[in-house]
Every structure is written in C-alpha cells, then in structure tokens.
Amino acid sequence: AQSVAQPEDQVNVAEGNPLTVKCTYSVSGNPYLFWYVQYPNRGLQFLLKYITGDNLVKGSYGFEAEFNKSQTSFHLKKPSALVSDSALYFCAVRASGGSYIPTFGRGTSLIVHP
Amino acid sequence: NAGVTQTPKFQVLKTGQSMTLQCAQDMNHEYMSWYRQDPGMGLRLIHYSVGAGITDQGEVPNGYNVSRSTTEDFPLRLLSAAPSQTSVYFCASRNVGGRNTGELFFGEGSRLTVL
C-alpha cells in the first residue's frame, strides 16, 4: 500500500520569506513523487515531479522540491513567497513498478500575507 | 489543444435523479480517472480506465458507473443521486507510455449539489 502525509493543514508565510510545504510518503519500491497546485475554483495543475536522478527538482513558478530517501520526504520549497502563491498544494506518490494510480495527500493550504 | 474538458461546470439535482458528467481529453492519453474532492478529505478516486474498453473501481465507486468506449471520452454516471454525492468532481488523464512517469492533467471540475 502507498500513502502520503501532509502534516500541516495550513501554512502561513509573509511575502518575500521562504516557504516550505511538507510531504512524507510510504511506498513499496522506488517512488514517483509529484506536487500539484490548486487555485480557488480551478482544477489541479502539475508543479514538479521526482522520478530519478538529482534529489533537488525544479518546477514551475520558482518552486523546487527535495527528495530525501532516508526520511521518505519530498518537501516543496520556494526561496521567496509571493501573495499569488496562495493556494492549495497536494503531494502525490506512485510506485514505480507499473502502478497506474497515484495516492494524494489531503492538501496544505498556503497563505502568503502581504 | 484544449486538454481535459469537463461538462457541466455546475449542476443541481434532486435526490433520486440521474445524470452524467462528461469528460473529454484531446491528448491521446490512455489513462483517465475520476476523483471527488470534499473538504478535509483530499482527492478520492472513484473509477479509472487504462484504455478503451477497460475500467476499474477506485476507492469510492459506489453509486457511480463509468464506461470507456473511446480513448477521448470517460463519462461518469450517477444512477440515483444522493445528498452524500454533493461534491466537486475532477476528471484527470495522463500518458502511460514510455517509462510510465507522466503527471496527471486535470479538468476544471464539475460542482454537483444534490438536494
């Protein structure tokens, strides 16, 4: 079985400060890891993914995430938050062994204050 | 390239009525799926399909039917709507070719209210 935990329902950060949205996972074998963002009344949009290789993955809108195998984590980061980054963020995991179905975390609401 | 298109965007039903949520994608994706999103529950998988003629159940399939007669379309049918099916529904698709590493592409959602 595979699972994802996003331990924070909400993250608050001031504009210009660095932000981190946490994600830990459990999966049999090697993981494929994804981050998605959902703006109000919109569908989810893909931000970035880790498949293999470099543990630091760069994605859209200046976001990056670091894969840590020993801690089974894939935290989303951005050096300087913007008010427009305020949204709901979902982490997802899928096993690399041919699995079709990803498991999503419950989401973390990021609020960036001016 | 429209991506994943869902219709309708909004729908209000009475208990016991039936309806179909439409989903179409123009990216030739083999994998298509339906999720429902409820506050505090994240995304829950209802049904999925890995190709035309192939469907399977997800985490919360009861009360929903699907079919996949073409690669492009994956409609979700509510047979007899119940208030518990009030939710926002998302269709998502992805390519499964190559190393099967593709990300999901989501539609904009269909907001359903059952009275």
mmCIF file of N, CA, C and O in Angstrom, chain A residues 2-41:
data_model
loop_
_atom_site.group_PDB
_atom_site.id
_atom_site.type_symbol
_atom_site.label_atom_id
_atom_site.label_comp_id
_atom_site.label_asym_id
_atom_site.label_seq_id
_atom_site.Cartn_x
_atom_site.Cartn_y
_atom_site.Cartn_z
ATOM 1 N N GLN A 2 0.390 2.295 -0.581
ATOM 2 C CA GLN A 2 1.124 3.547 -0.619
ATOM 3 C C GLN A 2 0.325 4.622 0.083
ATOM 4 O O GLN A 2 -0.916 4.572 0.106
ATOM 5 N N SER A 3 1.013 5.576 0.671
ATOM 6 C CA SER A 3 0.327 6.648 1.394
ATOM 7 C C SER A 3 1.161 7.910 1.364
ATOM 8 O O SER A 3 2.372 7.871 1.141
ATOM 9 N N VAL A 4 0.478 9.026 1.590
ATOM 10 C CA VAL A 4 1.118 10.334 1.633
ATOM 11 C C VAL A 4 0.586 11.087 2.837
ATOM 12 O O VAL A 4 -0.631 11.079 3.087
ATOM 13 N N ALA A 5 1.477 11.737 3.548
ATOM 14 C CA ALA A 5 1.072 12.578 4.677
ATOM 15 C C ALA A 5 1.529 14.011 4.433
ATOM 16 O O ALA A 5 2.701 14.253 4.133
ATOM 17 N N GLN A 6 0.603 14.919 4.559
ATOM 18 C CA GLN A 6 0.917 16.341 4.561
ATOM 19 C C GLN A 6 0.521 16.827 5.964
ATOM 20 O O GLN A 6 -0.657 17.025 6.237
ATOM 21 N N PRO A 7 1.495 16.963 6.829
ATOM 22 C CA PRO A 7 1.191 17.144 8.255
ATOM 23 C C PRO A 7 0.560 18.474 8.614
ATOM 24 O O PRO A 7 -0.004 18.611 9.701
ATOM 25 N N GLU A 8 0.645 19.440 7.739
ATOM 26 C CA GLU A 8 0.096 20.773 8.030
ATOM 27 C C GLU A 8 -1.116 21.048 7.143
ATOM 28 O O GLU A 8 -1.015 20.981 5.923
ATOM 29 N N ASP A 9 -2.244 21.356 7.789
ATOM 30 C CA ASP A 9 -3.422 21.745 7.008
ATOM 31 C C ASP A 9 -3.217 23.118 6.383
ATOM 32 O O ASP A 9 -3.739 23.402 5.310
ATOM 33 N N GLN A 10 -2.482 23.968 7.085
ATOM 34 C CA GLN A 10 -2.302 25.340 6.622
ATOM 35 C C GLN A 10 -0.894 25.808 6.968
ATOM 36 O O GLN A 10 -0.369 25.491 8.039
ATOM 37 N N VAL A 11 -0.307 26.537 6.041
ATOM 38 C CA VAL A 11 0.994 27.163 6.248
ATOM 39 C C VAL A 11 0.848 28.651 5.970
ATOM 40 O O VAL A 11 0.291 29.030 4.926
ATOM 41 N N ASN A 12 1.297 29.451 6.914
ATOM 42 C CA ASN A 12 1.258 30.898 6.758
ATOM 43 C C ASN A 12 2.678 31.434 6.639
ATOM 44 O O ASN A 12 3.554 31.054 7.411
ATOM 45 N N VAL A 13 2.888 32.332 5.668
ATOM 46 C CA VAL A 13 4.205 32.904 5.471
ATOM 47 C C VAL A 13 4.043 34.335 4.968
ATOM 48 O O VAL A 13 3.061 34.666 4.297
ATOM 49 N N ALA A 14 4.982 35.172 5.322
ATOM 50 C CA ALA A 14 4.960 36.550 4.845
ATOM 51 C C ALA A 14 5.578 36.628 3.452
ATOM 52 O O ALA A 14 6.507 35.874 3.117
ATOM 53 N N GLU A 15 5.048 37.527 2.663
ATOM 54 C CA GLU A 15 5.580 37.716 1.315
ATOM 55 C C GLU A 15 7.062 38.046 1.378
ATOM 56 O O GLU A 15 7.503 38.853 2.196
ATOM 57 N N GLY A 16 7.838 37.407 0.515
ATOM 58 C CA GLY A 16 9.276 37.625 0.491
ATOM 59 C C GLY A 16 10.061 36.631 1.323
ATOM 60 O O GLY A 16 11.275 36.487 1.139
ATOM 61 N N ASN A 17 9.383 35.957 2.255
ATOM 62 C CA ASN A 17 10.053 34.952 3.079
ATOM 63 C C ASN A 17 10.068 33.602 2.362
ATOM 64 O O ASN A 17 9.221 33.339 1.503
ATOM 65 N N PRO A 18 11.012 32.739 2.738
ATOM 66 C CA PRO A 18 10.998 31.389 2.150
ATOM 67 C C PRO A 18 9.829 30.577 2.684
ATOM 68 O O PRO A 18 9.360 30.799 3.807
ATOM 69 N N LEU A 19 9.364 29.642 1.866
ATOM 70 C CA LEU A 19 8.255 28.785 2.285
ATOM 71 C C LEU A 19 8.627 27.320 2.110
ATOM 72 O O LEU A 19 9.414 26.954 1.230
ATOM 73 N N THR A 20 8.058 26.503 2.989
ATOM 74 C CA THR A 20 8.196 25.058 2.891
ATOM 75 C C THR A 20 6.834 24.424 3.144
ATOM 76 O O THR A 20 6.170 24.762 4.126
ATOM 77 N N VAL A 21 6.435 23.525 2.277
ATOM 78 C CA VAL A 21 5.238 22.716 2.471
ATOM 79 C C VAL A 21 5.704 21.259 2.546
ATOM 80 O O VAL A 21 6.330 20.757 1.628
ATOM 81 N N LYS A 22 5.352 20.602 3.652
ATOM 82 C CA LYS A 22 5.928 19.297 3.943
ATOM 83 C C LYS A 22 5.119 18.141 3.365
ATOM 84 O O LYS A 22 3.890 18.196 3.288
ATOM 85 N N CYS A 23 5.846 17.092 2.998
ATOM 86 C CA CYS A 23 5.229 15.871 2.473
ATOM 87 C C CYS A 23 6.109 14.691 2.834
ATOM 88 O O CYS A 23 7.320 14.721 2.593
ATOM 89 N N THR A 24 5.528 13.669 3.423
ATOM 90 C CA THR A 24 6.218 12.395 3.613
ATOM 91 C C THR A 24 5.388 11.304 2.968
ATOM 92 O O THR A 24 4.168 11.445 2.823
ATOM 93 N N TYR A 25 6.043 10.218 2.597
ATOM 94 C CA TYR A 25 5.356 9.194 1.828
ATOM 95 C C TYR A 25 5.752 7.799 2.291
ATOM 96 O O TYR A 25 6.759 7.615 2.972
ATOM 97 N N SER A 26 4.946 6.844 1.875
ATOM 98 C CA SER A 26 5.255 5.436 2.080
ATOM 99 C C SER A 26 4.854 4.687 0.820
ATOM 100 O O SER A 26 3.727 4.843 0.334
ATOM 101 N N VAL A 27 5.797 3.897 0.282
ATOM 102 C CA VAL A 27 5.506 3.146 -0.949
ATOM 103 C C VAL A 27 6.436 1.952 -1.025
ATOM 104 O O VAL A 27 7.546 1.994 -0.496
ATOM 105 N N SER A 28 5.982 0.908 -1.656
ATOM 106 C CA SER A 28 6.839 -0.250 -1.881
ATOM 107 C C SER A 28 7.693 -0.008 -3.117
ATOM 108 O O SER A 28 7.165 0.310 -4.177
ATOM 109 N N GLY A 29 8.975 -0.130 -2.967
ATOM 110 C CA GLY A 29 9.864 0.113 -4.086
ATOM 111 C C GLY A 29 10.179 1.584 -4.259
ATOM 112 O O GLY A 29 9.990 2.401 -3.360
ATOM 113 N N ASN A 30 10.655 1.913 -5.446
ATOM 114 C CA ASN A 30 11.037 3.298 -5.717
ATOM 115 C C ASN A 30 9.818 4.165 -5.989
ATOM 116 O O ASN A 30 8.889 3.742 -6.656
ATOM 117 N N PRO A 31 9.828 5.394 -5.468
ATOM 118 C CA PRO A 31 8.652 6.264 -5.642
ATOM 119 C C PRO A 31 8.782 7.196 -6.838
ATOM 120 O O PRO A 31 9.873 7.629 -7.196
ATOM 121 N N TYR A 32 7.635 7.487 -7.420
ATOM 122 C CA TYR A 32 7.484 8.648 -8.284
ATOM 123 C C TYR A 32 6.699 9.660 -7.446
ATOM 124 O O TYR A 32 5.617 9.345 -6.935
ATOM 125 N N LEU A 33 7.221 10.865 -7.303
ATOM 126 C CA LEU A 33 6.624 11.862 -6.416
ATOM 127 C C LEU A 33 6.235 13.101 -7.198
ATOM 128 O O LEU A 33 6.969 13.535 -8.091
ATOM 129 N N PHE A 34 5.108 13.679 -6.855
ATOM 130 C CA PHE A 34 4.538 14.799 -7.598
ATOM 131 C C PHE A 34 4.025 15.871 -6.627
ATOM 132 O O PHE A 34 3.540 15.561 -5.546
ATOM 133 N N TRP A 35 4.096 17.105 -7.084
ATOM 134 C CA TRP A 35 3.406 18.207 -6.423
ATOM 135 C C TRP A 35 2.459 18.863 -7.433
ATOM 136 O O TRP A 35 2.835 19.113 -8.590
ATOM 137 N N TYR A 36 1.241 19.157 -6.928
ATOM 138 C CA TYR A 36 0.236 19.861 -7.721
ATOM 139 C C TYR A 36 -0.247 21.066 -6.921
ATOM 140 O O TYR A 36 -0.251 21.062 -5.693
ATOM 141 N N VAL A 37 -0.714 22.085 -7.643
ATOM 142 C CA VAL A 37 -1.278 23.274 -7.002
ATOM 143 C C VAL A 37 -2.707 23.470 -7.501
ATOM 144 O O VAL A 37 -3.014 23.192 -8.677
ATOM 145 N N GLN A 38 -3.573 23.891 -6.591
ATOM 146 C CA GLN A 38 -4.958 24.174 -6.950
ATOM 147 C C GLN A 38 -5.316 25.581 -6.499
ATOM 148 O O GLN A 38 -5.358 25.868 -5.299
ATOM 149 N N TYR A 39 -5.605 26.440 -7.460
ATOM 150 C CA TYR A 39 -6.097 27.775 -7.153
ATOM 151 C C TYR A 39 -7.614 27.710 -6.965
ATOM 152 O O TYR A 39 -8.265 26.777 -7.446
ATOM 153 N N PRO A 40 -8.203 28.672 -6.271
ATOM 154 C CA PRO A 40 -9.644 28.609 -5.971
ATOM 155 C C PRO A 40 -10.494 28.381 -7.210
ATOM 156 O O PRO A 40 -10.305 29.040 -8.236
ATOM 157 N N ASN A 41 -11.409 27.427 -7.077
ATOM 158 C CA ASN A 41 -12.372 27.104 -8.132
ATOM 159 C C ASN A 41 -11.706 26.668 -9.437
ATOM 160 O O ASN A 41 -12.271 26.876 -10.522
#
